Short mmCIF file of N, CA and C in Angstrom, two decimals:
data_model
loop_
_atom_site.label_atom_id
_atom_site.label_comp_id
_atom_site.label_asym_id
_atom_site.label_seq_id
_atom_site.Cartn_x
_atom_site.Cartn_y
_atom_site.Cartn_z
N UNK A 536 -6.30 24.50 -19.72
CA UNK A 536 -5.30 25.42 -19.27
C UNK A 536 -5.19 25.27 -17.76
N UNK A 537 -3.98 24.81 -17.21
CA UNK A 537 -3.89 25.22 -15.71
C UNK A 537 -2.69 25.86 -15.15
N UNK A 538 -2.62 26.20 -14.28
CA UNK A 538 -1.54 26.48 -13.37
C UNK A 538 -0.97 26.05 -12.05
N UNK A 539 0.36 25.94 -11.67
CA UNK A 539 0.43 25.17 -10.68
C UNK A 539 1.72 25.94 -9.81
N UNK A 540 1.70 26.33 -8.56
CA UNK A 540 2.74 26.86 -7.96
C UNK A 540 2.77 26.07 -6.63
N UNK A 541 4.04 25.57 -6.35
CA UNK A 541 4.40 24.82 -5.41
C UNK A 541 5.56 25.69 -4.24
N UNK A 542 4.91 25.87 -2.97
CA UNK A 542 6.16 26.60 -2.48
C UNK A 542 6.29 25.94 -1.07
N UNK A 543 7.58 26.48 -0.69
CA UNK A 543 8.37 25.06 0.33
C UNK A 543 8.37 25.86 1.38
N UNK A 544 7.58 25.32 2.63
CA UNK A 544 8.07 25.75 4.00
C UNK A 544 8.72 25.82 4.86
N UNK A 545 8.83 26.36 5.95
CA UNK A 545 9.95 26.36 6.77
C UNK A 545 10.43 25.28 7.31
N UNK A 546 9.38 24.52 7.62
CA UNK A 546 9.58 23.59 8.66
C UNK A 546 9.96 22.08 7.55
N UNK A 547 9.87 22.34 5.86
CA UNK A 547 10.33 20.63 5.39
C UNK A 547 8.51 20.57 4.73
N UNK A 548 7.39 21.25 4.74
CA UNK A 548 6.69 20.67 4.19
C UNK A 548 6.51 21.36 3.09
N UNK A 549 5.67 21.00 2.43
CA UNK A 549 5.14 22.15 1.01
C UNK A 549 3.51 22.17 0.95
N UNK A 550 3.54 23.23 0.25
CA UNK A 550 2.00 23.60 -0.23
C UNK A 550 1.89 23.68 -1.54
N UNK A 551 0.96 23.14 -2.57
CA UNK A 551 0.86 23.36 -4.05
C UNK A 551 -0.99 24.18 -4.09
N UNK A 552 -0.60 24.97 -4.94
CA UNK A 552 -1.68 25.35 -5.75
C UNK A 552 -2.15 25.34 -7.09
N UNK A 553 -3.01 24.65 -7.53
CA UNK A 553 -3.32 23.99 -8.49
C UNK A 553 -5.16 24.80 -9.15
N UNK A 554 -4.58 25.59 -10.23
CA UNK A 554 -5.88 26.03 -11.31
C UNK A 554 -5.94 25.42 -12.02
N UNK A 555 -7.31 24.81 -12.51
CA UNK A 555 -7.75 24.34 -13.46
C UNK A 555 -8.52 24.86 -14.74
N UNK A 556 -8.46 25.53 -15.49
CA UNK A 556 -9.55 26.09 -16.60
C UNK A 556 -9.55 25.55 -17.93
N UNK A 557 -11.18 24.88 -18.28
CA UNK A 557 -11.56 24.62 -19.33
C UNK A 557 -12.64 25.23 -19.87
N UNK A 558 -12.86 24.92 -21.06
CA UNK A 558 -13.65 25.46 -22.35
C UNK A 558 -14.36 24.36 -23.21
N UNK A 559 -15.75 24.53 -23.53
CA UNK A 559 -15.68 23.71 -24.45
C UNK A 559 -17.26 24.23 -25.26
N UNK A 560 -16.98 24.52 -25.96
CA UNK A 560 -17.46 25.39 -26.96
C UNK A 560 -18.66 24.62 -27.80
N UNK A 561 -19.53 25.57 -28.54
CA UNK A 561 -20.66 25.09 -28.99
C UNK A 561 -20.79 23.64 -29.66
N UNK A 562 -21.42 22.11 -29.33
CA UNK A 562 -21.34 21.04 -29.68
C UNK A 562 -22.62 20.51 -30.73
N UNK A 563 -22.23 19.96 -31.86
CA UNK A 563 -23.08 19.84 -32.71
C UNK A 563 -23.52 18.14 -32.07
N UNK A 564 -24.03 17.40 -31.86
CA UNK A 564 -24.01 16.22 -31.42
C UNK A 564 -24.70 15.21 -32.83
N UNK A 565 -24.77 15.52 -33.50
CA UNK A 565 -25.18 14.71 -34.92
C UNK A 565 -24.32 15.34 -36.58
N UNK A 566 -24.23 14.71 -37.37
CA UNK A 566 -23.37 14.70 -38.51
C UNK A 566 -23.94 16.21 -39.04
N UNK A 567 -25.23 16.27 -38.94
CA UNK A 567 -25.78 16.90 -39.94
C UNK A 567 -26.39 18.70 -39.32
N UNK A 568 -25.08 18.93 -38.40
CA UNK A 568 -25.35 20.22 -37.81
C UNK A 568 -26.11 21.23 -37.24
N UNK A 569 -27.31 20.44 -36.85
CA UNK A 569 -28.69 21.14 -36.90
C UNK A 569 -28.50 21.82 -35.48
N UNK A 570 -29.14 22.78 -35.28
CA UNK A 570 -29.34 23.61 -34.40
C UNK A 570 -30.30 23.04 -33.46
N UNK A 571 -31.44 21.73 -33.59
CA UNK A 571 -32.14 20.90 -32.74
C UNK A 571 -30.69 20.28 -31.60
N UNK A 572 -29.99 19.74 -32.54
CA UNK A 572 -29.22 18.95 -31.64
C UNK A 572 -27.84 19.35 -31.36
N UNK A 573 -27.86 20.65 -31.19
CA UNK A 573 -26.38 21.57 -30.38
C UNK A 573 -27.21 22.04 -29.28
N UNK A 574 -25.55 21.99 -28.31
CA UNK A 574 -25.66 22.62 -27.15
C UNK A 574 -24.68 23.74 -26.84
N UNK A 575 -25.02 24.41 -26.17
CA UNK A 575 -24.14 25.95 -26.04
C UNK A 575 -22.70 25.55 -25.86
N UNK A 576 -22.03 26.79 -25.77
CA UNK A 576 -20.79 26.24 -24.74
C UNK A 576 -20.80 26.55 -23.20
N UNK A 577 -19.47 26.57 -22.94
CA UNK A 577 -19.40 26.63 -21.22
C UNK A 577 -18.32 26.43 -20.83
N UNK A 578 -17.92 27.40 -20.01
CA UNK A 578 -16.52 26.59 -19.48
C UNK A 578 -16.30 26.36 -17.61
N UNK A 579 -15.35 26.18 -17.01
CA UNK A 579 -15.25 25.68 -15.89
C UNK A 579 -14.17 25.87 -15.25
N UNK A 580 -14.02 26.10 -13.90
CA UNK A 580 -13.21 26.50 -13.21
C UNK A 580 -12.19 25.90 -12.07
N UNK A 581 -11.67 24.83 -11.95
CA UNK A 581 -11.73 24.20 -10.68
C UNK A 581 -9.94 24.60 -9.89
N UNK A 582 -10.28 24.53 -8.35
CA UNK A 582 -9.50 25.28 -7.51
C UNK A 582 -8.67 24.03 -6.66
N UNK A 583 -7.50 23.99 -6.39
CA UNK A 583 -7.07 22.97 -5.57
C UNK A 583 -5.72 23.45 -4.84
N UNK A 584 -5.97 23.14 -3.22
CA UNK A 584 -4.80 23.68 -2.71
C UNK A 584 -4.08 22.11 -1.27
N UNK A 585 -2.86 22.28 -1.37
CA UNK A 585 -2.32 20.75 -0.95
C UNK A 585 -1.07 21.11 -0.41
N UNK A 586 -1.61 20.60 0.90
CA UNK A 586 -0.25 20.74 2.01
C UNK A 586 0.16 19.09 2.09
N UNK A 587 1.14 18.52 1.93
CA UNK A 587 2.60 17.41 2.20
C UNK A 587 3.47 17.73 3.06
N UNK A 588 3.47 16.83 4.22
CA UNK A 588 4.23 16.99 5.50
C UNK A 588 5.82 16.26 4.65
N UNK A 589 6.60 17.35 5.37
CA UNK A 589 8.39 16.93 5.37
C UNK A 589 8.62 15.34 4.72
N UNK A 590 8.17 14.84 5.54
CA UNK A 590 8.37 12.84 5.07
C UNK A 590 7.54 12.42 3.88
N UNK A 591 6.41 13.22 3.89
CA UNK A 591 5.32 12.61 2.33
C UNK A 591 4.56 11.98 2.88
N UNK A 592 4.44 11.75 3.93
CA UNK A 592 3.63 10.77 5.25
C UNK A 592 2.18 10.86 4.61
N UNK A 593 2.09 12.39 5.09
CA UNK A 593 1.09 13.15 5.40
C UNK A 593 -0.08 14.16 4.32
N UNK A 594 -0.67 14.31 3.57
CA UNK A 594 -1.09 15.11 2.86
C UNK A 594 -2.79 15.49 3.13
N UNK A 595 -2.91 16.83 2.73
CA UNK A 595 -4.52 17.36 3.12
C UNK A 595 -4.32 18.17 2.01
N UNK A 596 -5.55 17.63 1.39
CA UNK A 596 -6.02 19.06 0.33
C UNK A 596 -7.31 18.96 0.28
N UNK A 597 -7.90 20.19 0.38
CA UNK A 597 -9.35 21.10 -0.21
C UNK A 597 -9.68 21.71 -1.82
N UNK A 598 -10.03 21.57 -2.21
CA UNK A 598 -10.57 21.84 -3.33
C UNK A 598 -12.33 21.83 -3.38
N UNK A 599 -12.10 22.94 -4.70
CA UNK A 599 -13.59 23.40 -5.23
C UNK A 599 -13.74 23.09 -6.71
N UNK A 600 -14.85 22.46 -7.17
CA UNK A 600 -14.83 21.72 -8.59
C UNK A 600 -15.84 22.97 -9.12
N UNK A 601 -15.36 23.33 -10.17
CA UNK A 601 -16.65 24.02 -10.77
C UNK A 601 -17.12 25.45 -10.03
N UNK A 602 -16.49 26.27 -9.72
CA UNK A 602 -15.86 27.33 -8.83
C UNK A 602 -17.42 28.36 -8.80
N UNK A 603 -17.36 28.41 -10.63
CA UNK A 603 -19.05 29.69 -10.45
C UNK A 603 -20.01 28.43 -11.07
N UNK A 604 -20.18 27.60 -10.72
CA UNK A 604 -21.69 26.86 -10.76
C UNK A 604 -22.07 27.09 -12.00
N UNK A 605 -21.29 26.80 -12.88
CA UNK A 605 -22.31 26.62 -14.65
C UNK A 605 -22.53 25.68 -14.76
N UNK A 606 -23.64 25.83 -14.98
CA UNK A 606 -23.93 24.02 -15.73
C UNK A 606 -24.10 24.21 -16.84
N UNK A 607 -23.23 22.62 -17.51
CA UNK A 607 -23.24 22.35 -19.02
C UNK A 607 -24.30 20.91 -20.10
N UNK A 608 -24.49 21.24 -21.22
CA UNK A 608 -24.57 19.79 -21.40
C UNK A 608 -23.48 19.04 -21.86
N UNK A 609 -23.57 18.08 -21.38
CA UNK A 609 -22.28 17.11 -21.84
C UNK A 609 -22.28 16.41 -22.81
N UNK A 610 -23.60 15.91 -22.95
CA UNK A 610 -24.30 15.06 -24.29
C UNK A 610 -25.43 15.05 -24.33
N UNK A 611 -26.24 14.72 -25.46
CA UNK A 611 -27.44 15.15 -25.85
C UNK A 611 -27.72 13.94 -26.79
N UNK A 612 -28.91 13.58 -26.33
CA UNK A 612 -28.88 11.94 -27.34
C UNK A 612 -30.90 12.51 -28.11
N UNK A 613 -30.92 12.09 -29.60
CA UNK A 613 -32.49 11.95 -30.20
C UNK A 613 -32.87 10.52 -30.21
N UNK A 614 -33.66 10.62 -29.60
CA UNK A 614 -34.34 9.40 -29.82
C UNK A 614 -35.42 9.35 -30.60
N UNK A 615 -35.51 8.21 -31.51
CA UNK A 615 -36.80 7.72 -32.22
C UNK A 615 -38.24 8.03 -32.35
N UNK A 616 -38.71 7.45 -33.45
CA UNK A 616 -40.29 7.07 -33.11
C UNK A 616 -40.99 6.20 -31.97
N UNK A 617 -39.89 5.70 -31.76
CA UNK A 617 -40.75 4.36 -31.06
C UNK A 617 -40.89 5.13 -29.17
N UNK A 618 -39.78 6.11 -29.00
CA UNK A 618 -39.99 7.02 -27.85
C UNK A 618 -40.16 8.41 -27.94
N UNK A 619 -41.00 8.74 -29.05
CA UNK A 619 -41.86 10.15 -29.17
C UNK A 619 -40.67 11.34 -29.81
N UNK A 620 -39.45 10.97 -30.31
CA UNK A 620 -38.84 11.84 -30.68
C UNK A 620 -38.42 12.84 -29.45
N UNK A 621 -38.01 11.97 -28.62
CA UNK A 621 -37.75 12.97 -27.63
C UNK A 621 -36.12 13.19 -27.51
N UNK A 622 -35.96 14.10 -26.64
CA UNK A 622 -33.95 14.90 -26.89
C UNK A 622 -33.88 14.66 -25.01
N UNK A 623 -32.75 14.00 -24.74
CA UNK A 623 -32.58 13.90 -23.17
C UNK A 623 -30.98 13.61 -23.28
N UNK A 624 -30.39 14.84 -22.18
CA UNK A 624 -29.28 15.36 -22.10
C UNK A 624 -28.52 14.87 -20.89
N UNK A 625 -27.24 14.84 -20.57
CA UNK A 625 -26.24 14.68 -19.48
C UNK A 625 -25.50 16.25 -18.81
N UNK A 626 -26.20 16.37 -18.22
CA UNK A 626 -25.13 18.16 -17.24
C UNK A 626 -24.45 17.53 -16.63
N UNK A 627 -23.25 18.82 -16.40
CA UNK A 627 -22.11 18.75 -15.83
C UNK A 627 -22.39 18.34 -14.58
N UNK A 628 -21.61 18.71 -13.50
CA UNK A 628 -22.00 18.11 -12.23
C UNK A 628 -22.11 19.82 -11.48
N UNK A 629 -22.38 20.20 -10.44
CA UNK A 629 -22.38 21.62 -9.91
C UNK A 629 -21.79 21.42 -9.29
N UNK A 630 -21.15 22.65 -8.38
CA UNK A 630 -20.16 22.99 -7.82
C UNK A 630 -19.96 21.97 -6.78
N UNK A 631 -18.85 21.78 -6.51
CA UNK A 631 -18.44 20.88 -5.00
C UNK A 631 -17.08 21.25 -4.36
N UNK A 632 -17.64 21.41 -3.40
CA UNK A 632 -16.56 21.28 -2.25
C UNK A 632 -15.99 20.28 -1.83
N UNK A 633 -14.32 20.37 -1.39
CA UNK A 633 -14.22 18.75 -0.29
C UNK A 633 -12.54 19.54 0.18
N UNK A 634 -12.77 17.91 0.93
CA UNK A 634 -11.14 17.82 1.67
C UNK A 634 -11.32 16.39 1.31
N UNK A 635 -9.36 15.84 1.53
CA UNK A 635 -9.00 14.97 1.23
C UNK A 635 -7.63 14.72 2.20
N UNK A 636 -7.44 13.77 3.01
CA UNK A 636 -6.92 13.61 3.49
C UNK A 636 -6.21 11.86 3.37
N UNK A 637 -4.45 12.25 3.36
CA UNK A 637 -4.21 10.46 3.56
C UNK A 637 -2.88 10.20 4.09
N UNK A 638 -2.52 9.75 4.63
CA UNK A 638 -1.32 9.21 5.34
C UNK A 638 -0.77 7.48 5.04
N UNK A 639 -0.08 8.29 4.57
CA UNK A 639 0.89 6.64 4.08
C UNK A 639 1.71 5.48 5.09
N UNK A 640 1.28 4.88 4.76
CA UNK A 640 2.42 3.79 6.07
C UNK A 640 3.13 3.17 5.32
N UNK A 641 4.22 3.22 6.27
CA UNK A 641 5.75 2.42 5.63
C UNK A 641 6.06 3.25 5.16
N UNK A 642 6.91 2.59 4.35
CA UNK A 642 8.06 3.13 3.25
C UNK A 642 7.98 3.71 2.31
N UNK A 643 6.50 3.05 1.83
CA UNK A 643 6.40 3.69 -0.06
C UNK A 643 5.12 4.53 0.28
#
């Protein structure tokens, strides 16, 4: 689910704001449904805001990935006898901040 509102300034540039929200709900990771090898759910939040100068030259955006810091599993793998029957998982990534900045040359 996201949302996106773009509004135009005085001077020829614009600003967009950009929500991101996902979900992803309790994961069975094997055929046979077991409660060993599910992982919860979780969902996620991410924030993005983007100023474009008049010409398109120009653009800066900040954004926040992952807004309240949940961490998820992403995947969940069993392994064998031969490595002790052990369960070792992939999490989401935690929250991040940034900027992004780029300026185009020429024409395109």
């Amino acid at each position: 689910l996201y949302g996106l509102y773009e509004h135009p300034l005085d001077d020829g540039s614009s600003i967009k704001f950009l929500a991101n929200y996902s979900w992803v709900d309790k994961v069975f990771h094997t055929p046979f449904a077991d409660e060993l090898d599910a992982t919860p759910g979780y969902d996620r939040l991410d924030l993005r805001a983007t100023w474009t100068s008049s010409d398109e030259a120009v653009t800066l955006s900040v954004f926040v990935n992952n807004v309240f810091d949940k961490i998820g599993i992403r995947q969940l793998e069993a392994h064998g006898e031969s490595q002790g029957f052990r369960r070792t998982g992939q999490v989401t990534e935690p929250r991040v901040m940034g900027a992004e900045f780029s300026y185009k040359l020429g024409a395109f």
